[in-house]
Amino acid sequence: VLIMSTNAAFPPYEMTNDAGEYEGIDVEMAGEIAKRLGLELQIDDMDFDSALLAAQTGKSDMVMAGVSVTEDRLVNLDFTDSYATGIQSVIVKEGSEVTMDNLGDYMIGTQRGTTGYLYASDTPENGGYGEDHVIGYDNGATAVQELINGTIDAVIIDNAPAQEYVSANADAGLTILDGAWVEEQYCAAVDEGNE
């Protein structure tokens, strides 16, 4: 068995369909990896932070969840070559005064543990907005719902899921700001030293 930890709330990379089955780009790639290794794929769905930790502690063989390389993650994980470019986008309500330039003046929601959270909550000296301006949620869907509810003013999330969330909430009047907030590379990750 090849165990993949993930957070299946990140369309189109990983999600569940109406039948409760896992699907998406990462799921299909993991299935092909398992097939080539002569193994059966087992998917363990959990919070993003937990999915990373599962690979670090041997509870999973790999994590695939739109994972990008950061210096902190390199301490405990090894990464494959990149298989996709991830663009961090900003979702706001239509007519919002939030722009890429004044984003740090508003309350921002992100998925906890993601690079969007790490970069945005970092200090202004390091290019972030500070922890006082960022709220981390269990998943992107909750962050988007809080934007719709008016609890926060913007959501930073990867572009592909951003498009899915805006489309799925068409009646809520959401839009994605022009331009990339951050650009990064997606990789699969394994425990350090795992060949």
PDB file of C-alpha atoms in Angstrom, residues 1-6 13-14 22-44 60-64:
ATOM      1  CA  VAL A   1       0.000   0.000   0.000  1.00  0.00           C
ATOM      2  CA  LEU A   2       1.188   3.522  -0.849  1.00  0.00           C
ATOM      3  CA  ILE A   3      -0.279   5.985   1.672  1.00  0.00           C
ATOM      4  CA  MET A   4      -0.819   9.555   0.510  1.00  0.00           C
ATOM      5  CA  SER A   5      -1.786  12.176   3.076  1.00  0.00           C
ATOM      6  CA  THR A   6      -3.695  15.146   1.708  1.00  0.00           C
ATOM      7  CA  TYR A  13      -5.863  19.076  -7.180  1.00  0.00           C
ATOM      8  CA  GLU A  14      -7.714  17.048  -4.534  1.00  0.00           C
ATOM      9  CA  TYR A  22     -11.315  11.237  -3.923  1.00  0.00           C
ATOM     10  CA  GLU A  23     -10.473  12.822  -7.257  1.00  0.00           C
ATOM     11  CA  GLY A  24      -8.287  15.510  -8.765  1.00  0.00           C
ATOM     12  CA  ILE A  25      -4.891  16.062 -10.348  1.00  0.00           C
ATOM     13  CA  ASP A  26      -2.836  14.964  -7.312  1.00  0.00           C
ATOM     14  CA  VAL A  27      -5.076  11.931  -6.777  1.00  0.00           C
ATOM     15  CA  GLU A  28      -4.615  10.811 -10.385  1.00  0.00           C
ATOM     16  CA  MET A  29      -0.829  11.290 -10.202  1.00  0.00           C
ATOM     17  CA  ALA A  30      -0.613   9.406  -6.902  1.00  0.00           C
ATOM     18  CA  GLY A  31      -2.682   6.607  -8.423  1.00  0.00           C
ATOM     19  CA  GLU A  32      -0.237   6.332 -11.322  1.00  0.00           C
ATOM     20  CA  ILE A  33       2.757   6.343  -8.936  1.00  0.00           C
ATOM     21  CA  ALA A  34       1.178   3.545  -6.888  1.00  0.00           C
ATOM     22  CA  LYS A  35       0.396   1.573 -10.067  1.00  0.00           C
ATOM     23  CA  ARG A  36       3.981   1.845 -11.300  1.00  0.00           C
ATOM     24  CA  LEU A  37       5.248   0.688  -7.911  1.00  0.00           C
ATOM     25  CA  GLY A  38       2.812  -2.257  -7.945  1.00  0.00           C
ATOM     26  CA  LEU A  39       1.014  -0.893  -4.882  1.00  0.00           C
ATOM     27  CA  GLU A  40      -2.537   0.049  -3.963  1.00  0.00           C
ATOM     28  CA  LEU A  41      -3.118   3.758  -3.245  1.00  0.00           C
ATOM     29  CA  GLN A  42      -4.581   4.671   0.139  1.00  0.00           C
ATOM     30  CA  ILE A  43      -5.604   8.308   0.629  1.00  0.00           C
ATOM     31  CA  ASP A  44      -5.733   9.768   4.133  1.00  0.00           C
ATOM     32  CA  SER A  60       2.027   8.398   5.292  1.00  0.00           C
ATOM     33  CA  ASP A  61       4.510   7.628   2.543  1.00  0.00           C
ATOM     34  CA  MET A  62       4.033  10.989   0.855  1.00  0.00           C
ATOM     35  CA  VAL A  63       2.011  14.169   0.997  1.00  0.00           C
ATOM     36  CA  MET A  64       0.400  15.633  -2.097  1.00  0.00           C
TER      37      MET A  64
END
